[in-house]
mmCIF file of C-alpha atoms and ligand atoms in Angstrom:
data_model
loop_
_atom_site.group_PDB
_atom_site.id
_atom_site.type_symbol
_atom_site.label_atom_id
_atom_site.label_comp_id
_atom_site.label_asym_id
_atom_site.label_seq_id
_atom_site.Cartn_x
_atom_site.Cartn_y
_atom_site.Cartn_z
ATOM 1 C CA MET A 1 -0.142 0.144 -0.250
ATOM 2 C CA VAL A 2 2.755 2.408 0.952
ATOM 3 C CA GLU A 3 6.331 1.772 0.749
ATOM 4 C CA MET A 4 9.152 4.170 1.186
ATOM 5 C CA GLN A 5 12.900 3.067 0.375
ATOM 6 C CA GLY A 6 15.707 4.650 1.419
ATOM 7 C CA LEU A 7 14.143 7.842 1.027
ATOM 8 C CA SER A 8 16.548 11.093 2.101
ATOM 9 C CA LYS A 9 15.520 14.739 2.163
ATOM 10 C CA GLN A 10 17.730 17.583 2.415
ATOM 11 C CA TRP A 11 16.677 21.462 2.797
ATOM 12 C CA GLU A 12 19.393 23.614 1.674
ATOM 13 C CA GLY A 13 22.230 21.020 2.512
ATOM 14 C CA SER A 14 20.866 19.958 6.015
ATOM 15 C CA PRO A 15 19.613 16.628 6.025
ATOM 16 C CA VAL A 16 16.250 15.887 7.525
ATOM 17 C CA LEU A 17 15.326 12.328 6.720
ATOM 18 C CA ASN A 18 18.446 10.263 6.191
ATOM 19 C CA GLU A 19 17.477 6.823 3.925
ATOM 20 C CA ILE A 20 14.251 5.953 5.829
ATOM 21 C CA SER A 21 12.316 2.753 5.044
ATOM 22 C CA PHE A 22 8.941 1.884 6.039
ATOM 23 C CA LYS A 23 6.220 -0.281 4.655
ATOM 24 C CA MET A 24 2.140 -0.383 5.475
ATOM 25 C CA LYS A 25 -0.525 -2.480 4.427
ATOM 26 C CA PRO A 26 -3.997 -1.914 3.106
ATOM 27 C CA GLY A 27 -6.127 -0.583 6.217
ATOM 28 C CA GLU A 28 -3.619 -0.136 8.854
ATOM 29 C CA ARG A 29 -3.402 3.052 10.930
ATOM 30 C CA VAL A 30 0.332 4.011 12.338
ATOM 31 C CA ALA A 31 1.753 6.743 14.149
ATOM 32 C CA ILE A 32 4.580 8.772 13.373
ATOM 33 C CA VAL A 33 6.046 10.404 16.785
ATOM 34 C CA GLY A 34 9.499 12.564 17.374
ATOM 35 C CA PRO A 35 10.371 15.861 18.547
ATOM 36 C CA SER A 36 9.873 18.898 17.002
ATOM 37 C CA GLY A 37 11.664 19.365 13.876
ATOM 38 C CA SER A 38 12.511 15.625 13.858
ATOM 39 C CA GLY A 39 10.816 15.459 9.930
ATOM 40 C CA LYS A 40 7.166 14.561 10.698
ATOM 41 C CA SER A 41 5.411 16.788 8.382
ATOM 42 C CA THR A 42 8.366 16.422 5.886
ATOM 43 C CA ILE A 43 7.384 12.788 5.091
ATOM 44 C CA LEU A 44 3.777 13.200 5.165
ATOM 45 C CA LYS A 45 4.535 16.046 2.472
ATOM 46 C CA LEU A 46 6.447 13.613 0.614
ATOM 47 C CA LEU A 47 3.458 11.236 0.817
ATOM 48 C CA ALA A 48 1.272 13.709 -0.216
ATOM 49 C CA GLY A 49 3.611 14.566 -3.025
ATOM 50 C CA LEU A 50 4.015 18.310 -2.402
ATOM 51 C CA ILE A 51 7.434 18.135 -2.268
ATOM 52 C CA LEU A 52 9.952 15.332 -3.989
ATOM 53 C CA PRO A 53 12.539 13.284 -2.199
ATOM 54 C CA THR A 54 16.240 14.249 -2.490
ATOM 55 C CA LYS A 55 17.159 10.630 -2.724
ATOM 56 C CA GLY A 56 15.177 6.983 -2.422
ATOM 57 C CA HIS A 57 11.688 6.668 -3.635
ATOM 58 C CA ILE A 58 7.742 5.994 -2.423
ATOM 59 C CA CYS A 59 5.514 3.421 -3.853
ATOM 60 C CA LEU A 60 2.025 3.874 -3.312
ATOM 61 C CA PHE A 61 -0.333 1.258 -4.466
ATOM 62 C CA GLY A 62 2.725 -0.250 -6.144
ATOM 63 C CA GLU A 63 3.214 2.546 -8.267
ATOM 64 C CA LYS A 64 6.638 4.729 -7.901
ATOM 65 C CA GLN A 65 5.555 8.370 -7.592
ATOM 66 C CA THR A 66 8.436 10.425 -9.279
ATOM 67 C CA PHE A 67 6.168 13.495 -9.870
ATOM 68 C CA LEU A 68 4.896 16.125 -7.490
ATOM 69 C CA ARG A 69 0.836 15.082 -7.097
ATOM 70 C CA LEU A 70 -0.271 18.221 -9.226
ATOM 71 C CA ASP A 71 1.996 16.937 -12.184
ATOM 72 C CA GLN A 72 0.202 13.327 -12.196
ATOM 73 C CA SER A 73 -2.594 11.903 -14.714
ATOM 74 C CA ASN A 74 -3.759 9.624 -12.312
ATOM 75 C CA PRO A 75 -3.065 10.603 -8.850
ATOM 76 C CA PRO A 76 -3.280 8.258 -6.028
ATOM 77 C CA ASP A 77 -5.999 8.994 -3.285
ATOM 78 C CA VAL A 78 -3.738 10.844 -0.573
ATOM 79 C CA ARG A 79 -5.961 13.036 1.601
ATOM 80 C CA LEU A 80 -3.680 15.415 3.764
ATOM 81 C CA VAL A 81 -5.676 16.772 6.972
ATOM 82 C CA PHE A 82 -3.687 19.702 8.074
ATOM 83 C CA GLN A 83 -2.685 20.673 11.548
ATOM 84 C CA ASN A 84 -4.747 24.361 11.004
ATOM 85 C CA PRO A 85 -8.011 23.311 9.357
ATOM 86 C CA ALA A 86 -7.297 25.817 6.525
ATOM 87 C CA LEU A 87 -10.822 26.390 5.515
ATOM 88 C CA LEU A 88 -11.533 28.675 3.293
ATOM 89 C CA ALA A 89 -13.032 31.925 5.408
ATOM 90 C CA SER A 90 -15.626 33.352 2.459
ATOM 91 C CA LEU A 91 -17.147 29.893 1.614
ATOM 92 C CA THR A 92 -19.989 28.339 4.054
ATOM 93 C CA VAL A 93 -19.333 25.154 5.627
ATOM 94 C CA GLU A 94 -21.111 23.323 2.958
ATOM 95 C CA GLU A 95 -19.196 24.545 -0.156
ATOM 96 C CA ASN A 96 -15.610 23.997 1.991
ATOM 97 C CA VAL A 97 -16.823 20.326 2.374
ATOM 98 C CA GLY A 98 -17.915 20.194 -1.253
ATOM 99 C CA PHE A 99 -15.094 22.494 -2.785
ATOM 100 C CA LEU A 100 -13.364 19.609 -4.541
ATOM 101 C CA LEU A 101 -16.906 17.895 -5.729
ATOM 102 C CA GLN A 102 -17.873 20.919 -7.070
ATOM 103 C CA ARG A 103 -14.539 21.628 -9.079
ATOM 104 C CA SER A 104 -14.439 17.844 -10.220
ATOM 105 C CA GLY A 105 -17.592 18.331 -12.238
ATOM 106 C CA ILE A 106 -18.574 14.473 -12.179
ATOM 107 C CA LEU A 107 -22.030 15.175 -9.545
ATOM 108 C CA ASN A 108 -24.886 17.402 -9.720
ATOM 109 C CA ASN A 109 -25.676 20.193 -7.400
ATOM 110 C CA GLU A 110 -28.279 17.838 -5.497
ATOM 111 C CA GLU A 111 -25.574 14.584 -5.514
ATOM 112 C CA ILE A 112 -23.030 17.051 -4.042
ATOM 113 C CA HIS A 113 -25.383 18.538 -1.272
ATOM 114 C CA GLN A 114 -26.253 14.477 -0.005
ATOM 115 C CA GLN A 115 -22.708 13.693 0.154
ATOM 116 C CA VAL A 116 -21.572 16.895 2.070
ATOM 117 C CA MET A 117 -24.672 16.379 4.399
ATOM 118 C CA PHE A 118 -23.572 13.184 4.854
ATOM 119 C CA ALA A 119 -19.952 14.015 5.574
ATOM 120 C CA LEU A 120 -21.179 16.183 8.106
ATOM 121 C CA LYS A 121 -23.649 13.945 9.860
ATOM 122 C CA GLU A 122 -20.721 11.474 10.266
ATOM 123 C CA VAL A 123 -18.741 14.033 12.027
ATOM 124 C CA GLY A 124 -21.464 15.030 14.313
ATOM 125 C CA LEU A 125 -22.184 18.686 12.971
ATOM 126 C CA PHE A 126 -25.389 19.768 12.343
ATOM 127 C CA ASP A 127 -27.049 22.927 11.594
ATOM 128 C CA VAL A 128 -23.483 24.510 10.322
ATOM 129 C CA ALA A 129 -23.773 23.941 6.720
ATOM 130 C CA SER A 130 -24.781 27.542 5.896
ATOM 131 C CA LYS A 131 -22.248 28.964 8.611
ATOM 132 C CA PHE A 132 -18.875 30.266 7.860
ATOM 133 C CA PRO A 133 -16.016 28.762 9.638
ATOM 134 C CA GLY A 134 -15.448 31.824 11.498
ATOM 135 C CA GLN A 135 -18.742 31.226 13.520
ATOM 136 C CA LEU A 136 -17.356 27.891 14.726
ATOM 137 C CA SER A 137 -15.225 27.009 17.533
ATOM 138 C CA GLY A 138 -11.737 25.287 16.816
ATOM 139 C CA GLY A 139 -12.859 21.925 17.534
ATOM 140 C CA MET A 140 -16.002 22.246 14.847
ATOM 141 C CA GLN A 141 -13.465 23.502 12.231
ATOM 142 C CA LYS A 142 -11.159 20.381 12.772
ATOM 143 C CA ARG A 143 -14.422 18.406 12.806
ATOM 144 C CA VAL A 144 -15.064 20.351 9.200
ATOM 145 C CA SER A 145 -11.875 19.572 7.723
ATOM 146 C CA PHE A 146 -12.649 15.859 8.998
ATOM 147 C CA ALA A 147 -15.740 16.088 6.709
ATOM 148 C CA ARG A 148 -13.511 17.263 3.635
ATOM 149 C CA ALA A 149 -11.580 14.332 4.269
ATOM 150 C CA LEU A 150 -14.678 12.286 3.972
ATOM 151 C CA ILE A 151 -15.443 13.046 0.492
ATOM 152 C CA ASN A 152 -14.802 10.908 -2.313
ATOM 153 C CA GLU A 153 -13.604 13.461 -4.900
ATOM 154 C CA THR A 154 -12.930 11.236 -7.799
ATOM 155 C CA VAL A 155 -14.149 7.915 -9.096
ATOM 156 C CA ASP A 156 -11.000 6.075 -9.002
ATOM 157 C CA ARG A 157 -10.571 4.001 -12.114
ATOM 158 C CA ASN A 158 -8.264 1.529 -9.901
ATOM 159 C CA ASN A 159 -10.502 1.097 -6.811
ATOM 160 C CA ARG A 160 -7.615 2.253 -5.015
ATOM 161 C CA LEU A 161 -8.568 3.217 -1.127
ATOM 162 C CA PRO A 162 -7.620 6.613 0.035
ATOM 163 C CA LEU A 163 -4.212 7.040 2.378
ATOM 164 C CA LEU A 164 -5.285 9.734 5.104
ATOM 165 C CA LEU A 165 -2.646 11.641 6.529
ATOM 166 C CA TYR A 166 -3.233 13.641 9.972
ATOM 167 C CA ASP A 167 -0.735 16.180 11.020
ATOM 168 C CA GLU A 168 -1.018 16.900 14.546
ATOM 169 C CA PRO A 169 -4.697 16.703 14.397
ATOM 170 C CA THR A 170 -5.548 17.406 18.157
ATOM 171 C CA ALA A 171 -2.964 19.872 18.843
ATOM 172 C CA GLY A 172 -4.135 22.664 21.149
ATOM 173 C CA LEU A 173 -7.659 20.803 22.040
ATOM 174 C CA ASP A 174 -8.885 20.276 25.848
ATOM 175 C CA PRO A 175 -8.935 16.251 26.314
ATOM 176 C CA ILE A 176 -12.722 15.804 25.619
ATOM 177 C CA ALA A 177 -12.003 17.463 22.063
ATOM 178 C CA CYS A 178 -9.173 15.601 21.706
ATOM 179 C CA THR A 179 -11.070 12.132 22.351
ATOM 180 C CA ARG A 180 -13.452 13.147 19.933
ATOM 181 C CA ILE A 181 -10.976 13.703 17.232
ATOM 182 C CA GLU A 182 -9.236 10.764 18.146
ATOM 183 C CA ASP A 183 -12.397 8.514 17.647
ATOM 184 C CA LEU A 184 -12.913 10.430 14.377
ATOM 185 C CA ILE A 185 -10.069 9.513 13.079
ATOM 186 C CA VAL A 186 -10.523 6.121 13.436
ATOM 187 C CA LYS A 187 -13.997 6.439 11.775
ATOM 188 C CA THR A 188 -12.974 8.751 8.966
ATOM 189 C CA THR A 189 -10.216 6.091 8.126
ATOM 190 C CA THR A 190 -12.807 3.147 8.072
ATOM 191 C CA LEU A 191 -15.639 5.042 6.522
ATOM 192 C CA ALA A 192 -13.611 6.015 3.733
ATOM 193 C CA GLY A 193 -12.022 2.233 3.628
ATOM 194 C CA GLY A 194 -8.220 3.492 3.879
ATOM 195 C CA SER A 195 -5.427 3.497 5.800
ATOM 196 C CA SER A 196 -3.857 6.197 7.816
ATOM 197 C CA ILE A 197 -0.855 7.987 9.189
ATOM 198 C CA VAL A 198 -1.186 10.274 12.318
ATOM 199 C CA VAL A 199 1.584 12.439 13.486
ATOM 200 C CA SER A 200 1.243 13.584 16.561
ATOM 201 C CA HIS A 201 2.897 14.474 20.162
ATOM 202 C CA VAL A 202 -0.148 13.507 22.152
ATOM 203 C CA LEU A 203 -0.028 10.337 24.109
ATOM 204 C CA SER A 204 -3.895 9.572 23.734
ATOM 205 C CA THR A 205 -4.149 10.284 20.284
ATOM 206 C CA ILE A 206 -1.126 7.941 19.691
ATOM 207 C CA GLU A 207 -2.752 5.388 21.375
ATOM 208 C CA ARG A 208 -6.429 5.756 20.283
ATOM 209 C CA SER A 209 -5.990 6.389 16.937
ATOM 210 C CA SER A 210 -3.364 3.801 15.771
ATOM 211 C CA GLU A 211 -2.099 0.205 15.893
ATOM 212 C CA ARG A 212 1.490 0.747 15.020
ATOM 213 C CA ILE A 213 3.989 3.473 15.873
ATOM 214 C CA PHE A 214 6.947 4.919 14.400
ATOM 215 C CA LEU A 215 9.875 7.005 16.349
ATOM 216 C CA LEU A 216 11.772 9.362 14.054
ATOM 217 C CA TYR A 217 14.862 10.964 15.348
ATOM 218 C CA GLY A 218 18.227 12.346 14.048
ATOM 219 C CA GLY A 219 16.499 11.661 10.420
ATOM 220 C CA LYS A 220 15.904 7.689 11.191
ATOM 221 C CA PHE A 221 13.232 5.544 12.691
ATOM 222 C CA GLN A 222 14.654 4.433 16.049
ATOM 223 C CA TRP A 223 12.140 2.395 16.754
ATOM 224 C CA GLU A 224 8.901 0.666 15.504
ATOM 225 C CA GLY A 225 6.464 -1.689 17.244
ATOM 226 C CA SER A 226 2.606 -1.981 18.621
ATOM 227 C CA ILE A 227 0.769 -0.011 20.637
ATOM 228 C CA HIS A 228 1.185 -2.413 23.406
ATOM 229 C CA GLU A 229 4.919 -2.663 22.596
ATOM 230 C CA PHE A 230 5.168 1.351 23.181
ATOM 231 C CA ARG A 231 3.870 1.265 26.606
ATOM 232 C CA GLU A 232 6.166 -1.210 27.762
ATOM 233 C CA SER A 233 9.023 -0.764 26.100
ATOM 234 C CA LYS A 234 12.411 -0.319 27.574
ATOM 235 C CA ASN A 235 14.047 1.121 24.460
ATOM 236 C CA PRO A 236 15.419 4.585 25.318
ATOM 237 C CA PHE A 237 14.180 6.732 22.683
ATOM 238 C CA VAL A 238 10.645 5.231 23.403
ATOM 239 C CA ASN A 239 11.188 5.805 27.321
ATOM 240 C CA GLN A 240 12.156 9.331 26.712
ATOM 241 C CA PHE A 241 9.568 10.203 24.595
ATOM 242 C CA ARG A 242 6.852 8.477 26.420
ATOM 243 C CA ASN A 243 8.022 10.284 30.090
ATOM 244 C CA GLY A 244 9.170 13.591 28.620
ATOM 245 C CA ASN A 245 12.663 13.124 29.963
ATOM 246 C CA LEU A 246 15.436 15.772 29.699
ATOM 247 C CA GLN A 247 17.803 13.079 29.775
ATOM 248 C CA GLY A 248 18.067 10.587 27.081
ATOM 249 C CA PRO A 249 19.481 10.134 23.195
ATOM 250 C CA MET A 250 17.087 12.750 22.000
ATOM 251 C CA GLN A 251 18.486 16.513 22.777
ATOM 252 C CA PRO A 252 17.545 19.591 21.133
ATOM 253 C CA GLU A 253 19.723 20.712 18.310
ATOM 254 C CA ASP A 254 21.101 24.051 19.498
ATOM 255 C CA ASN A 255 22.235 22.697 23.333
HETATM 256 N N1 ADP B 1 10.466 24.481 3.126
HETATM 257 C C1 ADP B 1 11.406 24.352 4.058
HETATM 258 N N2 ADP B 1 12.659 24.758 3.753
HETATM 259 C C2 ADP B 1 13.597 24.785 4.613
HETATM 260 N N3 ADP B 1 13.325 23.645 5.694
HETATM 261 C C3 ADP B 1 12.581 23.414 6.217
HETATM 262 C C4 ADP B 1 11.365 23.289 5.129
HETATM 263 N N4 ADP B 1 10.481 22.701 5.796
HETATM 264 C C5 ADP B 1 10.976 22.147 6.889
HETATM 265 N N5 ADP B 1 11.972 22.301 7.025
HETATM 266 C C6 ADP B 1 13.014 22.094 7.804
HETATM 267 O O1 ADP B 1 13.214 20.648 7.854
HETATM 268 C C7 ADP B 1 13.011 20.037 9.800
HETATM 269 C C8 ADP B 1 11.908 19.012 9.800
HETATM 270 O O2 ADP B 1 10.810 19.894 9.712
HETATM 271 P P1 ADP B 1 9.322 19.074 9.842
HETATM 272 O O3 ADP B 1 9.351 18.197 8.680
HETATM 273 O O4 ADP B 1 7.986 20.512 9.955
HETATM 274 O O5 ADP B 1 9.536 18.645 11.395
HETATM 275 P P2 ADP B 1 8.067 18.055 12.427
HETATM 276 O O6 ADP B 1 7.135 18.198 11.431
HETATM 277 O O7 ADP B 1 8.633 17.133 13.109
HETATM 278 O O8 ADP B 1 8.241 18.988 13.453
HETATM 279 C C9 ADP B 1 13.342 21.284 10.602
HETATM 280 O O9 ADP B 1 14.595 21.412 10.860
HETATM 281 C C10 ADP B 1 12.813 22.365 9.319
HETATM 282 O O10 ADP B 1 13.340 24.021 9.805
HETATM 283 MG MG1 MG B 2 5.146 19.243 12.046
#
């Protein structure tokens, strides 16, 4: 489903990712964790085809990715749910969620309305379709961005299932709003029939939304294992991350 091999990314000469490899099965939900600046968002942007690797390659659904997504003729279905919900302020909630469907022109207005209302209902939003993003709380805006990720904007010719990418989906939310978003990650991924990669620092998010964890530091995956192993592991990287210890193998670069 997803395979990265010997993947490296450098920004202006400084290496961020150093020959990382990664494999993911269809339907799997994984989390990537690691300190700020370790390159987690960079991995998501590479998978979403927003940037190209310096070295190595990415295969999605068995196809080697060699172009930026915008330059691909039959791009794989990869949906990136940003940390910031990035809703368009001048469009209503309904227009925001249906934006890509309108643009693709494969459905009529009534069909688009049905799909949008279904997606909003699934994320627990009612009576907000005609509101503007600025009229909603932060947690509700996040849910709108999840509703957007539920929309099948194209009829995929090869029946490929979507890959959903979530960048810090619960950053800045209170614990209850966090739980709601975590359950939505699982629900959205299951409803879309896809796989997901969650990038997060929040322990509850990591544990509730994924089955397997990768810990990124120093340009490499330093550890990989199940949620259960993550809780029990004596690995120094895992231990430091889990407990927020100052002492350990992970140190800020400017120290
Ligand atoms: N567009 C860019 N240009 C230059 N450097 C970048 C760019 N994007 C990210 N970086 C650098 O790459 C490193 C990893 O960034 P990022 O993937 O955002 O980390 P994380 O998401 O783990 O906090 C950081 O040192 C950051 O400054
Ligand atoms: Mg980031």
